[in-house]
Amino acid sequence: MSRPTIKLKKCRIIFFDLEFYVSENSRIENGFCYNPWDKNCKILGGSFLPANPEMDFDINESKVINKMQSFWLWDHHSELKVLEKIYAILKSALDMVHNAHNGMISPILCGIGITSSDVPIVFELFKRYKILTNSEAFSLQNKFRIVDLSQLSIATFNNPNNFLYPKSKSHILNKYLNSTKFDCAKSVWELYESKDYDVISTRCLDEVLATYKCYKLIKSDLDKFKNLEACEKKRIKLASQNQIGFLAG
């Protein structure tokens, strides 16, 4: 079966970032501490930007921020309510994209490092809170596609050996948004304990905005690489034609 024509107005790239809290007795010195099945951990919420690839990449920053939706534990008073909101925004995008393409094109989930954190976590939480059965969660997750900038950006860095390792958020920001810095995710724990909720929500919006900007800049770099490749092919073809002409003469 051939792939249907992509209707860009009916496509969505969901840029998002989640924030978590880990209580002291579940913290470790190194590595990722949050575990969706650990009752000492909480999902605090997150921010989501369902962007249309045709209309939402040439708008100003304030309009980008206005299109974001955020869901927070302190507003909804339970992890279940936050997760229901997250499920609703994902399902809405999925239904719209699938219905427009007979189920052959998927919405994209986009972030930095999300393949090993945010994406599996949110689907594990859907199971834990019985929003979905295990089978339904697997099926839903499989209906999305992921563009993880930590992987996509590998091609835009110098890689001196055969170990193509995903780039960290700090590497990507240093390259593309040098003036943008974020404290480590663990700093959110202290902010949550001190009830600095506005700082957490603003930080999350800024992270989603940074992801959106980096996506555009990485896409621009990839376009440059393809243009260079096309120019090199033309140069080789022209040189070959000139060589044939010289020999024929």
Short mmCIF file of N, CA and C in Angstrom, two decimals, residues 22-203:
data_model
loop_
_atom_site.label_atom_id
_atom_site.label_comp_id
_atom_site.label_asym_id
_atom_site.label_seq_id
_atom_site.Cartn_x
_atom_site.Cartn_y
_atom_site.Cartn_z
N VAL A 22 11.41 13.94 42.92
CA VAL A 22 11.90 12.71 43.56
C VAL A 22 12.17 13.01 45.02
N SER A 23 11.52 12.27 45.90
CA SER A 23 11.73 12.50 47.34
C SER A 23 13.13 12.04 47.74
N GLU A 24 13.58 12.53 48.88
CA GLU A 24 14.98 12.35 49.28
C GLU A 24 15.40 10.89 49.36
N ASN A 25 14.54 10.02 49.84
CA ASN A 25 14.94 8.63 50.01
C ASN A 25 14.99 7.84 48.71
N SER A 26 14.62 8.46 47.59
CA SER A 26 14.74 7.80 46.29
C SER A 26 15.82 8.44 45.41
N ARG A 27 16.53 9.39 45.96
CA ARG A 27 17.55 10.08 45.17
C ARG A 27 18.86 9.31 45.16
N ILE A 28 19.51 9.33 44.00
CA ILE A 28 20.84 8.75 43.87
C ILE A 28 21.80 9.84 43.41
N GLU A 29 23.08 9.60 43.61
CA GLU A 29 24.06 10.65 43.34
C GLU A 29 24.19 10.93 41.85
N ASN A 30 24.21 9.87 41.05
CA ASN A 30 24.37 10.02 39.61
C ASN A 30 23.24 9.29 38.87
N GLY A 31 22.94 9.77 37.69
CA GLY A 31 21.95 9.09 36.88
C GLY A 31 20.55 9.65 37.06
N PHE A 32 19.62 9.04 36.37
CA PHE A 32 18.23 9.47 36.36
C PHE A 32 17.50 8.84 37.53
N CYS A 33 16.96 9.66 38.41
CA CYS A 33 16.38 9.16 39.66
C CYS A 33 14.90 8.81 39.55
N TYR A 34 14.17 9.51 38.72
CA TYR A 34 12.73 9.33 38.68
C TYR A 34 12.36 7.96 38.13
N ASN A 35 11.39 7.32 38.78
CA ASN A 35 10.85 6.05 38.30
C ASN A 35 9.33 6.13 38.40
N PRO A 36 8.62 5.91 37.29
CA PRO A 36 7.16 6.08 37.32
C PRO A 36 6.44 5.10 38.24
N TRP A 37 7.11 4.03 38.66
CA TRP A 37 6.48 3.05 39.54
C TRP A 37 6.89 3.22 41.00
N ASP A 38 7.72 4.22 41.27
CA ASP A 38 8.16 4.52 42.63
C ASP A 38 7.19 5.53 43.25
N LYS A 39 6.53 5.14 44.32
CA LYS A 39 5.52 6.01 44.93
C LYS A 39 6.14 7.21 45.65
N ASN A 40 7.45 7.21 45.78
CA ASN A 40 8.14 8.37 46.35
C ASN A 40 8.42 9.44 45.28
N CYS A 41 8.05 9.15 44.06
CA CYS A 41 8.26 10.08 42.95
C CYS A 41 6.92 10.64 42.48
N LYS A 42 6.96 11.84 41.91
CA LYS A 42 5.74 12.46 41.38
C LYS A 42 6.03 13.05 40.02
N ILE A 43 5.05 12.96 39.14
CA ILE A 43 5.09 13.78 37.93
C ILE A 43 4.42 15.10 38.29
N LEU A 44 5.15 16.19 38.10
CA LEU A 44 4.62 17.51 38.44
C LEU A 44 3.76 18.07 37.32
N GLY A 45 4.04 17.64 36.10
CA GLY A 45 3.30 18.13 34.95
C GLY A 45 4.23 18.47 33.81
N GLY A 46 3.77 19.34 32.93
CA GLY A 46 4.60 19.70 31.79
C GLY A 46 3.91 20.67 30.87
N SER A 47 4.64 21.05 29.82
CA SER A 47 4.14 21.99 28.82
C SER A 47 4.21 21.35 27.44
N PHE A 48 3.20 21.68 26.60
CA PHE A 48 3.05 21.04 25.30
C PHE A 48 2.76 22.09 24.23
N LEU A 49 3.44 21.93 23.11
CA LEU A 49 3.22 22.81 21.96
C LEU A 49 2.88 21.94 20.75
N PRO A 50 1.58 21.78 20.44
CA PRO A 50 1.19 21.02 19.25
C PRO A 50 1.33 21.91 18.01
N ALA A 51 2.46 21.80 17.33
CA ALA A 51 2.77 22.73 16.24
C ALA A 51 2.40 22.14 14.88
N ASN A 52 1.83 22.98 14.04
CA ASN A 52 1.57 22.60 12.66
C ASN A 52 2.79 22.94 11.82
N PRO A 53 3.33 21.98 11.05
CA PRO A 53 4.59 22.22 10.32
C PRO A 53 4.47 23.25 9.20
N GLU A 54 3.26 23.56 8.78
CA GLU A 54 3.07 24.53 7.71
C GLU A 54 2.84 25.94 8.23
N MET A 55 2.22 26.06 9.41
CA MET A 55 1.78 27.38 9.87
C MET A 55 2.49 27.89 11.12
N ASP A 56 3.15 27.00 11.88
CA ASP A 56 3.66 27.40 13.19
C ASP A 56 5.18 27.53 13.28
N PHE A 57 5.85 27.65 12.13
CA PHE A 57 7.30 27.80 12.17
C PHE A 57 7.76 29.16 11.68
N ASP A 58 6.83 30.02 11.37
CA ASP A 58 7.17 31.38 10.94
C ASP A 58 6.39 32.41 11.76
N ILE A 59 6.07 32.04 13.00
CA ILE A 59 5.35 32.97 13.86
C ILE A 59 6.30 33.49 14.93
N ASN A 60 5.95 34.62 15.55
CA ASN A 60 6.86 35.19 16.54
C ASN A 60 6.78 34.44 17.86
N GLU A 61 7.73 34.74 18.71
CA GLU A 61 7.90 33.99 19.95
C GLU A 61 6.67 34.06 20.86
N SER A 62 6.06 35.22 20.94
CA SER A 62 4.89 35.36 21.81
C SER A 62 3.74 34.48 21.34
N LYS A 63 3.58 34.35 20.02
CA LYS A 63 2.52 33.48 19.49
C LYS A 63 2.83 32.02 19.76
N VAL A 64 4.10 31.66 19.71
CA VAL A 64 4.50 30.28 20.04
C VAL A 64 4.12 29.97 21.49
N ILE A 65 4.46 30.88 22.39
CA ILE A 65 4.16 30.67 23.81
C ILE A 65 2.65 30.60 24.04
N ASN A 66 1.90 31.43 23.33
CA ASN A 66 0.44 31.42 23.49
C ASN A 66 -0.20 30.12 23.04
N LYS A 67 0.47 29.40 22.14
CA LYS A 67 -0.07 28.14 21.65
C LYS A 67 0.25 26.97 22.59
N MET A 68 1.10 27.20 23.59
CA MET A 68 1.46 26.12 24.51
C MET A 68 0.35 25.87 25.53
N GLN A 69 0.26 24.61 25.94
CA GLN A 69 -0.67 24.22 27.00
C GLN A 69 0.13 23.56 28.12
N SER A 70 -0.18 23.93 29.36
CA SER A 70 0.55 23.39 30.51
C SER A 70 -0.41 22.78 31.50
N PHE A 71 0.01 21.71 32.12
CA PHE A 71 -0.79 21.01 33.13
C PHE A 71 0.09 20.73 34.34
N TRP A 72 -0.38 21.18 35.53
CA TRP A 72 0.47 21.10 36.71
C TRP A 72 -0.26 20.47 37.89
N LEU A 73 0.50 19.78 38.70
CA LEU A 73 -0.04 19.07 39.86
C LEU A 73 -0.72 20.02 40.83
N TRP A 74 -0.15 21.21 41.02
CA TRP A 74 -0.72 22.16 41.99
C TRP A 74 -2.02 22.79 41.47
N ASP A 75 -2.28 22.68 40.19
CA ASP A 75 -3.56 23.17 39.65
C ASP A 75 -4.63 22.09 39.64
N HIS A 76 -4.22 20.86 39.42
CA HIS A 76 -5.18 19.76 39.26
C HIS A 76 -5.25 18.84 40.48
N HIS A 77 -4.32 19.00 41.42
CA HIS A 77 -4.38 18.37 42.75
C HIS A 77 -4.23 16.85 42.75
N SER A 78 -3.95 16.24 41.63
CA SER A 78 -3.64 14.81 41.63
C SER A 78 -2.88 14.46 40.36
N GLU A 79 -1.98 13.49 40.46
CA GLU A 79 -1.24 13.04 39.29
C GLU A 79 -2.20 12.49 38.24
N LEU A 80 -3.23 11.80 38.67
CA LEU A 80 -4.19 11.23 37.74
C LEU A 80 -4.80 12.32 36.87
N LYS A 81 -5.22 13.44 37.46
CA LYS A 81 -5.84 14.52 36.68
C LYS A 81 -4.85 15.11 35.67
N VAL A 82 -3.60 15.26 36.10
CA VAL A 82 -2.57 15.78 35.19
C VAL A 82 -2.39 14.82 34.01
N LEU A 83 -2.33 13.53 34.32
CA LEU A 83 -2.12 12.53 33.27
C LEU A 83 -3.32 12.44 32.33
N GLU A 84 -4.51 12.63 32.86
CA GLU A 84 -5.68 12.65 31.99
C GLU A 84 -5.63 13.81 31.00
N LYS A 85 -5.12 14.95 31.45
CA LYS A 85 -4.97 16.11 30.56
C LYS A 85 -3.91 15.81 29.49
N ILE A 86 -2.81 15.18 29.90
CA ILE A 86 -1.75 14.83 28.95
C ILE A 86 -2.28 13.82 27.93
N TYR A 87 -3.00 12.83 28.43
CA TYR A 87 -3.58 11.83 27.53
C TYR A 87 -4.51 12.50 26.51
N ALA A 88 -5.31 13.44 26.96
CA ALA A 88 -6.28 14.11 26.08
C ALA A 88 -5.58 14.88 24.96
N ILE A 89 -4.49 15.56 25.27
CA ILE A 89 -3.82 16.35 24.23
C ILE A 89 -3.12 15.43 23.23
N LEU A 90 -2.58 14.31 23.71
CA LEU A 90 -1.95 13.36 22.80
C LEU A 90 -2.99 12.68 21.92
N LYS A 91 -4.10 12.27 22.53
CA LYS A 91 -5.13 11.56 21.78
C LYS A 91 -5.79 12.48 20.75
N SER A 92 -5.97 13.73 21.10
CA SER A 92 -6.57 14.69 20.17
C SER A 92 -5.71 14.85 18.92
N ALA A 93 -4.40 15.00 19.13
CA ALA A 93 -3.48 15.14 17.99
C ALA A 93 -3.47 13.87 17.15
N LEU A 94 -3.44 12.73 17.82
CA LEU A 94 -3.42 11.45 17.12
C LEU A 94 -4.67 11.28 16.25
N ASP A 95 -5.83 11.53 16.82
CA ASP A 95 -7.08 11.35 16.08
C ASP A 95 -7.13 12.26 14.85
N MET A 96 -6.72 13.51 15.03
CA MET A 96 -6.77 14.46 13.92
C MET A 96 -5.84 14.04 12.78
N VAL A 97 -4.59 13.66 13.13
CA VAL A 97 -3.61 13.28 12.10
C VAL A 97 -4.01 11.97 11.44
N HIS A 98 -4.39 10.98 12.24
CA HIS A 98 -4.77 9.68 11.68
C HIS A 98 -6.01 9.79 10.79
N ASN A 99 -7.00 10.52 11.23
CA ASN A 99 -8.24 10.64 10.44
C ASN A 99 -7.99 11.30 9.09
N ALA A 100 -7.03 12.23 9.06
CA ALA A 100 -6.74 12.93 7.81
C ALA A 100 -5.91 12.09 6.84
N HIS A 101 -5.26 11.03 7.37
CA HIS A 101 -4.35 10.24 6.54
C HIS A 101 -4.68 8.74 6.57
N ASN A 102 -5.91 8.41 6.91
CA ASN A 102 -6.33 6.99 6.98
C ASN A 102 -5.40 6.15 7.85
N GLY A 103 -4.91 6.75 8.92
CA GLY A 103 -4.07 6.03 9.86
C GLY A 103 -2.66 5.76 9.39
N MET A 104 -2.26 6.35 8.25
CA MET A 104 -0.95 6.04 7.67
C MET A 104 0.15 7.03 8.06
N ILE A 105 -0.23 8.18 8.61
CA ILE A 105 0.74 9.18 9.08
C ILE A 105 0.49 9.42 10.56
N SER A 106 1.57 9.58 11.32
CA SER A 106 1.47 9.74 12.77
C SER A 106 1.87 11.14 13.21
N PRO A 107 1.34 11.59 14.34
CA PRO A 107 1.88 12.82 14.95
C PRO A 107 3.26 12.53 15.51
N ILE A 108 4.06 13.56 15.64
CA ILE A 108 5.44 13.43 16.11
C ILE A 108 5.56 13.99 17.52
N LEU A 109 6.24 13.26 18.38
CA LEU A 109 6.61 13.74 19.70
C LEU A 109 8.05 14.22 19.62
N CYS A 110 8.31 15.45 20.03
CA CYS A 110 9.64 16.03 19.87
C CYS A 110 10.13 16.63 21.18
N GLY A 111 11.37 16.31 21.53
CA GLY A 111 12.00 16.87 22.71
C GLY A 111 13.47 16.51 22.69
N ILE A 112 14.15 16.75 23.80
CA ILE A 112 15.57 16.43 23.91
C ILE A 112 15.73 15.32 24.95
N GLY A 113 16.18 14.16 24.51
CA GLY A 113 16.37 13.02 25.40
C GLY A 113 15.08 12.30 25.76
N ILE A 114 14.02 12.52 25.02
CA ILE A 114 12.72 11.99 25.41
C ILE A 114 12.56 10.50 25.15
N THR A 115 13.38 9.91 24.28
CA THR A 115 13.23 8.49 24.01
C THR A 115 13.58 7.63 25.22
N SER A 116 14.43 8.15 26.09
CA SER A 116 14.83 7.37 27.27
C SER A 116 14.25 7.92 28.57
N SER A 117 13.40 8.94 28.47
CA SER A 117 12.82 9.50 29.70
C SER A 117 11.33 9.81 29.51
N ASP A 118 11.01 10.96 28.99
CA ASP A 118 9.63 11.45 29.00
C ASP A 118 8.63 10.52 28.31
N VAL A 119 8.99 10.01 27.14
CA VAL A 119 8.03 9.18 26.40
C VAL A 119 7.73 7.87 27.13
N PRO A 120 8.73 7.05 27.47
CA PRO A 120 8.39 5.82 28.19
C PRO A 120 7.75 6.08 29.55
N ILE A 121 8.15 7.16 30.21
CA ILE A 121 7.58 7.47 31.53
C ILE A 121 6.08 7.73 31.43
N VAL A 122 5.67 8.57 30.49
CA VAL A 122 4.26 8.96 30.45
C VAL A 122 3.38 7.76 30.10
N PHE A 123 3.88 6.85 29.27
CA PHE A 123 3.06 5.68 28.94
C PHE A 123 3.05 4.66 30.07
N GLU A 124 4.13 4.60 30.85
CA GLU A 124 4.11 3.77 32.06
C GLU A 124 3.12 4.32 33.07
N LEU A 125 3.05 5.64 33.16
CA LEU A 125 2.10 6.26 34.09
C LEU A 125 0.66 6.06 33.64
N PHE A 126 0.43 6.06 32.34
CA PHE A 126 -0.93 5.75 31.85
C PHE A 126 -1.35 4.36 32.33
N LYS A 127 -0.39 3.43 32.38
CA LYS A 127 -0.69 2.07 32.85
C LYS A 127 -0.87 2.05 34.36
N ARG A 128 0.03 2.72 35.05
CA ARG A 128 0.00 2.69 36.52
C ARG A 128 -1.32 3.27 37.04
N TYR A 129 -1.78 4.35 36.43
CA TYR A 129 -3.02 5.00 36.90
C TYR A 129 -4.26 4.48 36.18
N LYS A 130 -4.08 3.40 35.41
CA LYS A 130 -5.20 2.70 34.77
C LYS A 130 -6.00 3.58 33.81
N ILE A 131 -5.31 4.56 33.23
CA ILE A 131 -5.90 5.32 32.13
C ILE A 131 -5.99 4.42 30.91
N LEU A 132 -4.98 3.55 30.77
CA LEU A 132 -4.94 2.57 29.69
C LEU A 132 -4.49 1.23 30.25
N THR A 133 -4.91 0.16 29.62
CA THR A 133 -4.36 -1.15 29.95
C THR A 133 -2.95 -1.25 29.36
N ASN A 134 -2.22 -2.28 29.75
CA ASN A 134 -0.88 -2.48 29.19
C ASN A 134 -0.93 -2.57 27.67
N SER A 135 -1.90 -3.31 27.17
CA SER A 135 -2.04 -3.49 25.72
C SER A 135 -2.39 -2.18 25.03
N GLU A 136 -3.31 -1.42 25.63
CA GLU A 136 -3.72 -0.14 25.04
C GLU A 136 -2.58 0.87 25.05
N ALA A 137 -1.78 0.87 26.11
CA ALA A 137 -0.66 1.80 26.21
C ALA A 137 0.39 1.51 25.13
N PHE A 138 0.68 0.22 24.93
CA PHE A 138 1.63 -0.15 23.89
C PHE A 138 1.12 0.27 22.52
N SER A 139 -0.15 0.00 22.27
CA SER A 139 -0.75 0.34 20.98
C SER A 139 -0.72 1.84 20.73
N LEU A 140 -1.06 2.63 21.75
CA LEU A 140 -1.07 4.08 21.60
C LEU A 140 0.34 4.62 21.36
N GLN A 141 1.30 4.16 22.14
CA GLN A 141 2.68 4.64 21.99
C GLN A 141 3.19 4.34 20.58
N ASN A 142 2.83 3.19 20.05
CA ASN A 142 3.30 2.78 18.73
C ASN A 142 2.69 3.61 17.60
N LYS A 143 1.62 4.36 17.90
CA LYS A 143 0.97 5.18 16.88
C LYS A 143 1.61 6.55 16.73
N PHE A 144 2.56 6.88 17.62
CA PHE A 144 3.31 8.13 17.50
C PHE A 144 4.68 7.84 16.90
N ARG A 145 5.32 8.88 16.38
CA ARG A 145 6.71 8.81 15.97
C ARG A 145 7.48 9.83 16.79
N ILE A 146 8.75 9.56 17.02
CA ILE A 146 9.56 10.40 17.91
C ILE A 146 10.71 11.03 17.13
N VAL A 147 10.87 12.33 17.28
CA VAL A 147 12.07 13.03 16.82
C VAL A 147 12.77 13.55 18.07
N ASP A 148 13.81 12.83 18.45
CA ASP A 148 14.58 13.19 19.64
C ASP A 148 15.79 13.99 19.19
N LEU A 149 15.85 15.25 19.58
CA LEU A 149 16.94 16.11 19.11
C LEU A 149 18.30 15.66 19.60
N SER A 150 18.34 14.90 20.67
CA SER A 150 19.63 14.37 21.15
C SER A 150 20.22 13.40 20.14
N GLN A 151 19.37 12.77 19.35
CA GLN A 151 19.82 11.85 18.30
C GLN A 151 19.93 12.56 16.95
N LEU A 152 18.90 13.35 16.62
CA LEU A 152 18.90 14.05 15.34
C LEU A 152 20.11 14.96 15.19
N SER A 153 20.54 15.58 16.28
CA SER A 153 21.63 16.56 16.21
C SER A 153 23.01 15.93 16.07
N ILE A 154 23.13 14.62 16.22
CA ILE A 154 24.44 13.97 16.10
C ILE A 154 25.12 14.36 14.80
N ALA A 155 24.35 14.40 13.73
CA ALA A 155 24.91 14.70 12.41
C ALA A 155 25.42 16.12 12.28
N THR A 156 25.07 17.00 13.19
CA THR A 156 25.50 18.40 13.09
C THR A 156 26.75 18.69 13.94
N PHE A 157 27.27 17.67 14.61
CA PHE A 157 28.49 17.81 15.40
C PHE A 157 29.63 17.06 14.73
N ASN A 158 30.86 17.42 15.06
CA ASN A 158 32.01 16.62 14.65
C ASN A 158 32.04 15.35 15.49
N ASN A 159 32.12 14.21 14.83
CA ASN A 159 32.15 12.93 15.53
C ASN A 159 33.44 12.21 15.14
N PRO A 160 34.48 12.27 16.00
CA PRO A 160 35.81 11.81 15.61
C PRO A 160 35.99 10.29 15.57
N ASN A 161 34.99 9.53 16.03
CA ASN A 161 35.14 8.07 16.02
C ASN A 161 33.79 7.42 15.67
N ASN A 162 33.74 6.11 15.78
CA ASN A 162 32.54 5.38 15.39
C ASN A 162 31.48 5.29 16.48
N PHE A 163 31.71 5.95 17.62
CA PHE A 163 30.78 5.91 18.73
C PHE A 163 29.85 7.11 18.64
N LEU A 164 28.75 6.95 17.90
CA LEU A 164 27.81 8.05 17.70
C LEU A 164 26.86 8.10 18.89
N TYR A 165 27.24 8.92 19.86
CA TYR A 165 26.49 8.98 21.13
C TYR A 165 25.53 10.17 21.10
N PRO A 166 24.28 9.97 21.56
CA PRO A 166 23.33 11.09 21.59
C PRO A 166 23.88 12.30 22.34
N LYS A 167 23.56 13.48 21.85
CA LYS A 167 24.06 14.71 22.45
C LYS A 167 23.16 15.15 23.61
N SER A 168 23.79 15.70 24.63
CA SER A 168 23.03 16.16 25.79
C SER A 168 22.35 17.49 25.49
N LYS A 169 21.42 17.84 26.34
CA LYS A 169 20.73 19.13 26.20
C LYS A 169 21.73 20.28 26.24
N SER A 170 22.71 20.19 27.14
CA SER A 170 23.70 21.27 27.25
C SER A 170 24.54 21.39 25.99
N HIS A 171 24.90 20.25 25.37
CA HIS A 171 25.65 20.30 24.11
C HIS A 171 24.84 21.00 23.03
N ILE A 172 23.58 20.63 22.92
CA ILE A 172 22.72 21.19 21.87
C ILE A 172 22.49 22.68 22.08
N LEU A 173 22.22 23.06 23.33
CA LEU A 173 22.00 24.48 23.62
C LEU A 173 23.27 25.30 23.40
N ASN A 174 24.43 24.75 23.78
CA ASN A 174 25.70 25.46 23.57
C ASN A 174 25.94 25.72 22.09
N LYS A 175 25.52 24.79 21.25
CA LYS A 175 25.75 24.94 19.81
C LYS A 175 24.73 25.88 19.16
N TYR A 176 23.47 25.75 19.54
CA TYR A 176 22.42 26.45 18.81
C TYR A 176 21.83 27.66 19.54
N LEU A 177 21.85 27.65 20.86
CA LEU A 177 21.28 28.76 21.63
C LEU A 177 22.23 29.06 22.78
N ASN A 178 23.38 29.59 22.43
CA ASN A 178 24.46 29.70 23.40
C ASN A 178 24.11 30.53 24.63
N SER A 179 23.17 31.45 24.49
CA SER A 179 22.81 32.31 25.62
C SER A 179 21.76 31.67 26.53
N THR A 180 21.25 30.49 26.14
CA THR A 180 20.20 29.82 26.91
C THR A 180 20.79 28.73 27.78
N LYS A 181 20.55 28.83 29.07
CA LYS A 181 21.06 27.84 30.03
C LYS A 181 19.92 27.40 30.94
N PHE A 182 19.97 26.14 31.35
CA PHE A 182 19.00 25.62 32.32
C PHE A 182 19.75 24.87 33.42
N ASP A 183 19.31 25.08 34.66
CA ASP A 183 19.85 24.28 35.75
C ASP A 183 19.48 22.83 35.54
N CYS A 184 20.20 21.93 36.20
CA CYS A 184 19.90 20.51 36.06
C CYS A 184 18.48 20.23 36.56
N ALA A 185 17.91 19.13 36.08
CA ALA A 185 16.52 18.78 36.42
C ALA A 185 16.33 18.63 37.92
N LYS A 186 17.39 18.27 38.62
CA LYS A 186 17.28 18.06 40.07
C LYS A 186 16.96 19.35 40.81
N SER A 187 17.26 20.49 40.20
CA SER A 187 16.96 21.77 40.87
C SER A 187 15.45 21.96 41.04
N VAL A 188 14.66 21.26 40.21
CA VAL A 188 13.20 21.36 40.31
C VAL A 188 12.72 20.80 41.65
N TRP A 189 13.43 19.81 42.18
CA TRP A 189 13.01 19.21 43.46
C TRP A 189 12.95 20.26 44.56
N GLU A 190 14.01 21.09 44.64
CA GLU A 190 14.04 22.14 45.67
C GLU A 190 12.97 23.19 45.40
N LEU A 191 12.77 23.52 44.13
CA LEU A 191 11.73 24.49 43.79
C LEU A 191 10.35 23.99 44.21
N TYR A 192 10.11 22.70 44.01
CA TYR A 192 8.82 22.13 44.39
C TYR A 192 8.67 22.13 45.91
N GLU A 193 9.72 21.77 46.61
CA GLU A 193 9.66 21.74 48.08
C GLU A 193 9.42 23.12 48.67
N SER A 194 9.95 24.14 48.01
CA SER A 194 9.76 25.51 48.49
C SER A 194 8.52 26.18 47.88
N LYS A 195 7.76 25.39 47.12
CA LYS A 195 6.51 25.85 46.49
C LYS A 195 6.72 27.01 45.52
N ASP A 196 7.87 27.01 44.85
CA ASP A 196 8.12 28.00 43.81
C ASP A 196 7.54 27.50 42.48
N TYR A 197 6.23 27.37 42.46
CA TYR A 197 5.57 26.74 41.33
C TYR A 197 5.69 27.57 40.06
N ASP A 198 5.62 28.88 40.18
CA ASP A 198 5.72 29.73 38.99
C ASP A 198 7.08 29.60 38.32
N VAL A 199 8.12 29.42 39.12
CA VAL A 199 9.47 29.25 38.56
C VAL A 199 9.54 27.96 37.76
N ILE A 200 8.93 26.90 38.29
CA ILE A 200 8.93 25.61 37.59
C ILE A 200 8.17 25.72 36.27
N SER A 201 7.00 26.32 36.30
CA SER A 201 6.18 26.41 35.08
C SER A 201 6.84 27.30 34.03
N THR A 202 7.47 28.40 34.47
CA THR A 202 8.17 29.28 33.52
C THR A 202 9.36 28.57 32.92
N ARG A 203 10.09 27.85 33.74
CA ARG A 203 11.25 27.08 33.26
C ARG A 203 10.81 26.08 32.19
#
